[in-house]
Amino acid sequence: TEAAPPQLAAGGSTQLGTLDADAVEVRSTTRFNSDELKRKAEAEVERRIAAGISDDTEWRQPEEAPAFDSALVGKRLEVLWKYTDKDTNQPHMIWSTGRVVRVADGLSDKRSKRARSVLPAGAVLWAWDADPEFDEAAGEQWLFLLPKKWNPKTHKQVYSWRYDPRELGAVEAPTADPRRRQCRRDTEQ
């Protein structure tokens, strides 16, 4: 069963006399029905997706961010990355897919072989594949992902992150954002 939408109830009114068939019918009708409410909710979801406010991957994510431990190694993640339009220099926030290669233990992992300082525990080495269609070479980078940036409701913060849809049961990789064709990835953020 599904819950009916809430109705405006007239409080404190008393009934005078008995109800006839017409009064019973009027009282039983509702201003909204479940089908109408569902149709409006689906239309709002489509509007939000079309406007780039949210997407269907957002709703499939677990509520809590995964732990930064060895279980994360090998998982595909999407990271919200800042791209800049090559012609207009307009910034665009685009989800980029990559794979966790390593999670820093806080004892021995360094940003590079020549680095002196050890990375803090929980930093992830995130690698992305080459994408010749968008003129992007493969690469990897240490990222400091924060649990508070897990699966945001708005797509505005650089380094927001979530599981790639394939980690959640999707068969295909997410469709590449067509804006990438005209953009370059900002590497210094």
mmCIF file of N, CA and C in Angstrom, residues 90-157:
data_model
loop_
_atom_site.group_PDB
_atom_site.id
_atom_site.type_symbol
_atom_site.label_atom_id
_atom_site.label_comp_id
_atom_site.label_asym_id
_atom_site.label_seq_id
_atom_site.Cartn_x
_atom_site.Cartn_y
_atom_site.Cartn_z
ATOM 1 N N GLN A 90 34.657 29.855 -19.265
ATOM 2 C CA GLN A 90 33.548 29.598 -18.341
ATOM 3 C C GLN A 90 33.819 28.283 -17.604
ATOM 4 N N PRO A 91 33.748 28.277 -16.272
ATOM 5 C CA PRO A 91 33.978 27.020 -15.540
ATOM 6 C C PRO A 91 32.757 26.108 -15.603
ATOM 7 N N HIS A 92 33.006 24.804 -15.636
ATOM 8 C CA HIS A 92 31.951 23.792 -15.610
ATOM 9 C C HIS A 92 32.365 22.731 -14.606
ATOM 10 N N MET A 93 31.423 22.282 -13.793
ATOM 11 C CA MET A 93 31.671 21.200 -12.859
ATOM 12 C C MET A 93 31.187 19.912 -13.510
ATOM 13 N N ILE A 94 32.107 18.970 -13.719
ATOM 14 C CA ILE A 94 31.785 17.747 -14.458
ATOM 15 C C ILE A 94 32.272 16.542 -13.661
ATOM 16 N N TRP A 95 31.417 15.515 -13.563
ATOM 17 C CA TRP A 95 31.800 14.268 -12.893
ATOM 18 C C TRP A 95 32.768 13.502 -13.777
ATOM 19 N N SER A 96 33.906 13.117 -13.205
ATOM 20 C CA SER A 96 34.925 12.344 -13.919
ATOM 21 C C SER A 96 35.092 10.997 -13.233
ATOM 22 N N THR A 97 35.179 9.951 -14.026
ATOM 23 C CA THR A 97 35.295 8.602 -13.486
ATOM 24 C C THR A 97 36.749 8.182 -13.401
ATOM 25 N N GLY A 98 37.081 7.539 -12.312
ATOM 26 C CA GLY A 98 38.419 7.003 -12.117
ATOM 27 C C GLY A 98 38.366 5.828 -11.153
ATOM 28 N N ARG A 99 39.525 5.286 -10.846
ATOM 29 C CA ARG A 99 39.617 4.101 -9.994
ATOM 30 C C ARG A 99 40.591 4.389 -8.868
ATOM 31 N N VAL A 100 40.273 3.900 -7.675
ATOM 32 C CA VAL A 100 41.170 4.065 -6.536
ATOM 33 C C VAL A 100 42.296 3.040 -6.668
ATOM 34 N N VAL A 101 43.533 3.515 -6.782
ATOM 35 C CA VAL A 101 44.699 2.655 -6.924
ATOM 36 C C VAL A 101 45.262 2.307 -5.544
ATOM 37 N N ARG A 102 45.214 3.271 -4.644
ATOM 38 C CA ARG A 102 45.824 3.081 -3.327
ATOM 39 C C ARG A 102 45.190 4.049 -2.331
ATOM 40 N N VAL A 103 45.146 3.626 -1.078
ATOM 41 C CA VAL A 103 44.712 4.497 0.008
ATOM 42 C C VAL A 103 45.906 4.654 0.941
ATOM 43 N N ALA A 104 46.302 5.896 1.194
ATOM 44 C CA ALA A 104 47.478 6.166 2.032
ATOM 45 C C ALA A 104 47.251 5.652 3.450
ATOM 46 N N ASP A 105 48.312 5.070 4.028
ATOM 47 C CA ASP A 105 48.220 4.528 5.391
ATOM 48 C C ASP A 105 48.682 5.516 6.450
ATOM 49 N N GLY A 106 49.247 6.643 6.030
ATOM 50 C CA GLY A 106 49.720 7.646 6.979
ATOM 51 C C GLY A 106 51.106 7.360 7.526
ATOM 52 N N LEU A 107 51.719 6.274 7.081
ATOM 53 C CA LEU A 107 53.040 5.889 7.585
ATOM 54 C C LEU A 107 54.122 5.881 6.510
ATOM 55 N N SER A 108 53.756 5.464 5.306
ATOM 56 C CA SER A 108 54.806 5.287 4.296
ATOM 57 C C SER A 108 54.498 5.906 2.937
ATOM 58 N N ASP A 109 53.266 6.224 2.635
ATOM 59 C CA ASP A 109 52.916 6.726 1.309
ATOM 60 C C ASP A 109 53.305 8.189 1.157
ATOM 61 N N LYS A 110 53.948 8.477 0.022
ATOM 62 C CA LYS A 110 54.360 9.849 -0.294
ATOM 63 C C LYS A 110 53.772 10.234 -1.639
ATOM 64 N N ARG A 111 53.652 11.537 -1.860
ATOM 65 C CA ARG A 111 53.089 12.050 -3.107
ATOM 66 C C ARG A 111 53.923 11.600 -4.314
ATOM 67 N N SER A 112 55.241 11.509 -4.128
ATOM 68 C CA SER A 112 56.142 11.012 -5.171
ATOM 69 C C SER A 112 57.339 10.370 -4.477
ATOM 70 N N LYS A 113 58.194 9.714 -5.254
ATOM 71 C CA LYS A 113 59.378 9.059 -4.675
ATOM 72 C C LYS A 113 60.345 10.071 -4.072
ATOM 73 N N ARG A 114 60.355 11.276 -4.615
ATOM 74 C CA ARG A 114 61.284 12.294 -4.130
ATOM 75 C C ARG A 114 60.707 13.134 -2.991
ATOM 76 N N ALA A 115 59.420 12.972 -2.703
ATOM 77 C CA ALA A 115 58.784 13.771 -1.656
ATOM 78 C C ALA A 115 59.348 13.412 -0.285
ATOM 79 N N ARG A 116 59.403 14.379 0.597
ATOM 80 C CA ARG A 116 59.914 14.149 1.949
ATOM 81 C C ARG A 116 58.801 13.796 2.926
ATOM 82 N N SER A 117 57.677 14.481 2.797
ATOM 83 C CA SER A 117 56.614 14.267 3.791
ATOM 84 C C SER A 117 55.698 13.104 3.402
ATOM 85 N N VAL A 118 55.188 12.474 4.427
ATOM 86 C CA VAL A 118 54.283 11.339 4.263
ATOM 87 C C VAL A 118 52.855 11.872 4.144
ATOM 88 N N LEU A 119 52.083 11.261 3.243
ATOM 89 C CA LEU A 119 50.690 11.667 3.079
ATOM 90 C C LEU A 119 49.867 11.234 4.290
ATOM 91 N N PRO A 120 48.851 12.013 4.642
ATOM 92 C CA PRO A 120 47.997 11.616 5.764
ATOM 93 C C PRO A 120 47.185 10.364 5.418
ATOM 94 N N ALA A 121 46.854 9.603 6.435
ATOM 95 C CA ALA A 121 46.036 8.405 6.233
ATOM 96 C C ALA A 121 44.711 8.804 5.598
ATOM 97 N N GLY A 122 44.262 8.006 4.630
ATOM 98 C CA GLY A 122 42.982 8.256 3.977
ATOM 99 C C GLY A 122 43.073 8.960 2.640
ATOM 100 N N ALA A 123 44.226 9.548 2.306
ATOM 101 C CA ALA A 123 44.379 10.140 0.972
ATOM 102 C C ALA A 123 44.267 9.003 -0.051
ATOM 103 N N VAL A 124 43.644 9.275 -1.180
ATOM 104 C CA VAL A 124 43.477 8.228 -2.191
ATOM 105 C C VAL A 124 44.227 8.585 -3.466
ATOM 106 N N LEU A 125 44.891 7.585 -4.023
ATOM 107 C CA LEU A 125 45.515 7.737 -5.329
ATOM 108 C C LEU A 125 44.455 7.339 -6.345
ATOM 109 N N TRP A 126 43.971 8.327 -7.090
ATOM 110 C CA TRP A 126 42.852 8.165 -8.011
ATOM 111 C C TRP A 126 43.395 8.211 -9.432
ATOM 112 N N ALA A 127 43.098 7.198 -10.223
ATOM 113 C CA ALA A 127 43.606 7.114 -11.597
ATOM 114 C C ALA A 127 42.444 7.156 -12.577
ATOM 115 N N TRP A 128 42.626 7.897 -13.661
ATOM 116 C CA TRP A 128 41.610 7.953 -14.699
ATOM 117 C C TRP A 128 42.201 7.423 -15.992
ATOM 118 N N ASP A 129 41.334 6.851 -16.826
ATOM 119 C CA ASP A 129 41.760 6.287 -18.101
ATOM 120 C C ASP A 129 41.873 7.385 -19.153
ATOM 121 N N ALA A 130 42.659 7.099 -20.171
ATOM 122 C CA ALA A 130 42.760 8.028 -21.297
ATOM 123 C C ALA A 130 41.407 8.091 -21.991
ATOM 124 N N ASP A 131 41.088 9.239 -22.513
ATOM 125 C CA ASP A 131 39.839 9.416 -23.243
ATOM 126 C C ASP A 131 40.139 10.181 -24.524
ATOM 127 N N PRO A 132 40.545 9.437 -25.586
ATOM 128 C CA PRO A 132 40.945 10.096 -26.837
ATOM 129 C C PRO A 132 39.820 10.933 -27.457
ATOM 130 N N GLU A 133 38.576 10.532 -27.233
ATOM 131 C CA GLU A 133 37.451 11.279 -27.785
ATOM 132 C C GLU A 133 37.439 12.713 -27.259
ATOM 133 N N PHE A 134 37.891 12.903 -26.020
ATOM 134 C CA PHE A 134 37.914 14.234 -25.415
ATOM 135 C C PHE A 134 39.343 14.765 -25.277
ATOM 136 N N ASP A 135 40.293 14.110 -25.937
ATOM 137 C CA ASP A 135 41.685 14.548 -25.939
ATOM 138 C C ASP A 135 42.265 14.631 -24.522
ATOM 139 N N GLU A 136 41.990 13.598 -23.705
ATOM 140 C CA GLU A 136 42.531 13.530 -22.342
ATOM 141 C C GLU A 136 43.432 12.312 -22.205
ATOM 142 N N ALA A 137 44.611 12.549 -21.665
ATOM 143 C CA ALA A 137 45.542 11.457 -21.416
ATOM 144 C C ALA A 137 45.202 10.792 -20.088
ATOM 145 N N ALA A 138 45.621 9.549 -19.933
ATOM 146 C CA ALA A 138 45.451 8.848 -18.653
ATOM 147 C C ALA A 138 46.340 9.522 -17.617
ATOM 148 N N GLY A 139 45.968 9.389 -16.366
ATOM 149 C CA GLY A 139 46.773 9.982 -15.311
ATOM 150 C C GLY A 139 46.317 9.508 -13.947
ATOM 151 N N GLU A 140 47.031 9.955 -12.945
ATOM 152 C CA GLU A 140 46.640 9.659 -11.571
ATOM 153 C C GLU A 140 47.079 10.802 -10.675
ATOM 154 N N GLN A 141 46.367 10.948 -9.570
ATOM 155 C CA GLN A 141 46.632 12.058 -8.662
ATOM 156 C C GLN A 141 46.176 11.663 -7.264
ATOM 157 N N TRP A 142 46.959 12.092 -6.270
ATOM 158 C CA TRP A 142 46.540 11.905 -4.886
ATOM 159 C C TRP A 142 45.465 12.930 -4.575
ATOM 160 N N LEU A 143 44.348 12.465 -4.022
ATOM 161 C CA LEU A 143 43.245 13.348 -3.662
ATOM 162 C C LEU A 143 42.943 13.202 -2.176
ATOM 163 N N PHE A 144 42.514 14.286 -1.581
ATOM 164 C CA PHE A 144 42.091 14.288 -0.181
ATOM 165 C C PHE A 144 40.572 14.454 -0.187
ATOM 166 N N LEU A 145 39.878 13.340 -0.320
ATOM 167 C CA LEU A 145 38.422 13.353 -0.377
ATOM 168 C C LEU A 145 37.870 13.425 1.044
ATOM 169 N N LEU A 146 36.848 14.225 1.210
ATOM 170 C CA LEU A 146 36.269 14.421 2.535
ATOM 171 C C LEU A 146 34.909 13.738 2.632
ATOM 172 N N PRO A 147 34.630 13.079 3.755
ATOM 173 C CA PRO A 147 33.314 12.447 3.920
ATOM 174 C C PRO A 147 32.164 13.434 3.779
ATOM 175 N N LYS A 148 32.367 14.691 4.163
ATOM 176 C CA LYS A 148 31.284 15.679 4.066
ATOM 177 C C LYS A 148 30.965 16.049 2.611
ATOM 178 N N LYS A 149 31.853 15.704 1.681
ATOM 179 C CA LYS A 149 31.599 15.976 0.266
ATOM 180 C C LYS A 149 31.069 14.735 -0.465
ATOM 181 N N TRP A 150 30.681 13.711 0.295
ATOM 182 C CA TRP A 150 30.136 12.486 -0.286
ATOM 183 C C TRP A 150 28.766 12.763 -0.902
ATOM 184 N N ASN A 151 28.581 12.404 -2.156
ATOM 185 C CA ASN A 151 27.309 12.424 -2.861
ATOM 186 C C ASN A 151 26.470 13.668 -2.553
ATOM 187 N N PRO A 152 26.929 14.841 -2.968
ATOM 188 C CA PRO A 152 26.219 16.075 -2.624
ATOM 189 C C PRO A 152 24.884 16.209 -3.342
ATOM 190 N N LYS A 153 24.023 16.995 -2.765
ATOM 191 C CA LYS A 153 22.713 17.259 -3.382
ATOM 192 C C LYS A 153 22.828 18.324 -4.472
ATOM 193 N N THR A 154 23.870 19.134 -4.409
ATOM 194 C CA THR A 154 24.142 20.099 -5.476
ATOM 195 C C THR A 154 25.521 19.769 -6.036
ATOM 196 N N HIS A 155 25.729 20.060 -7.273
ATOM 197 C CA HIS A 155 26.981 19.708 -7.938
ATOM 198 C C HIS A 155 27.827 20.959 -8.124
ATOM 199 N N LYS A 156 28.327 21.497 -6.985
ATOM 200 C CA LYS A 156 29.055 22.759 -7.031
ATOM 201 C C LYS A 156 30.420 22.711 -6.378
ATOM 202 N N GLN A 157 30.728 21.691 -5.581
ATOM 203 C CA GLN A 157 31.993 21.667 -4.854
ATOM 204 C C GLN A 157 33.006 20.745 -5.521
#
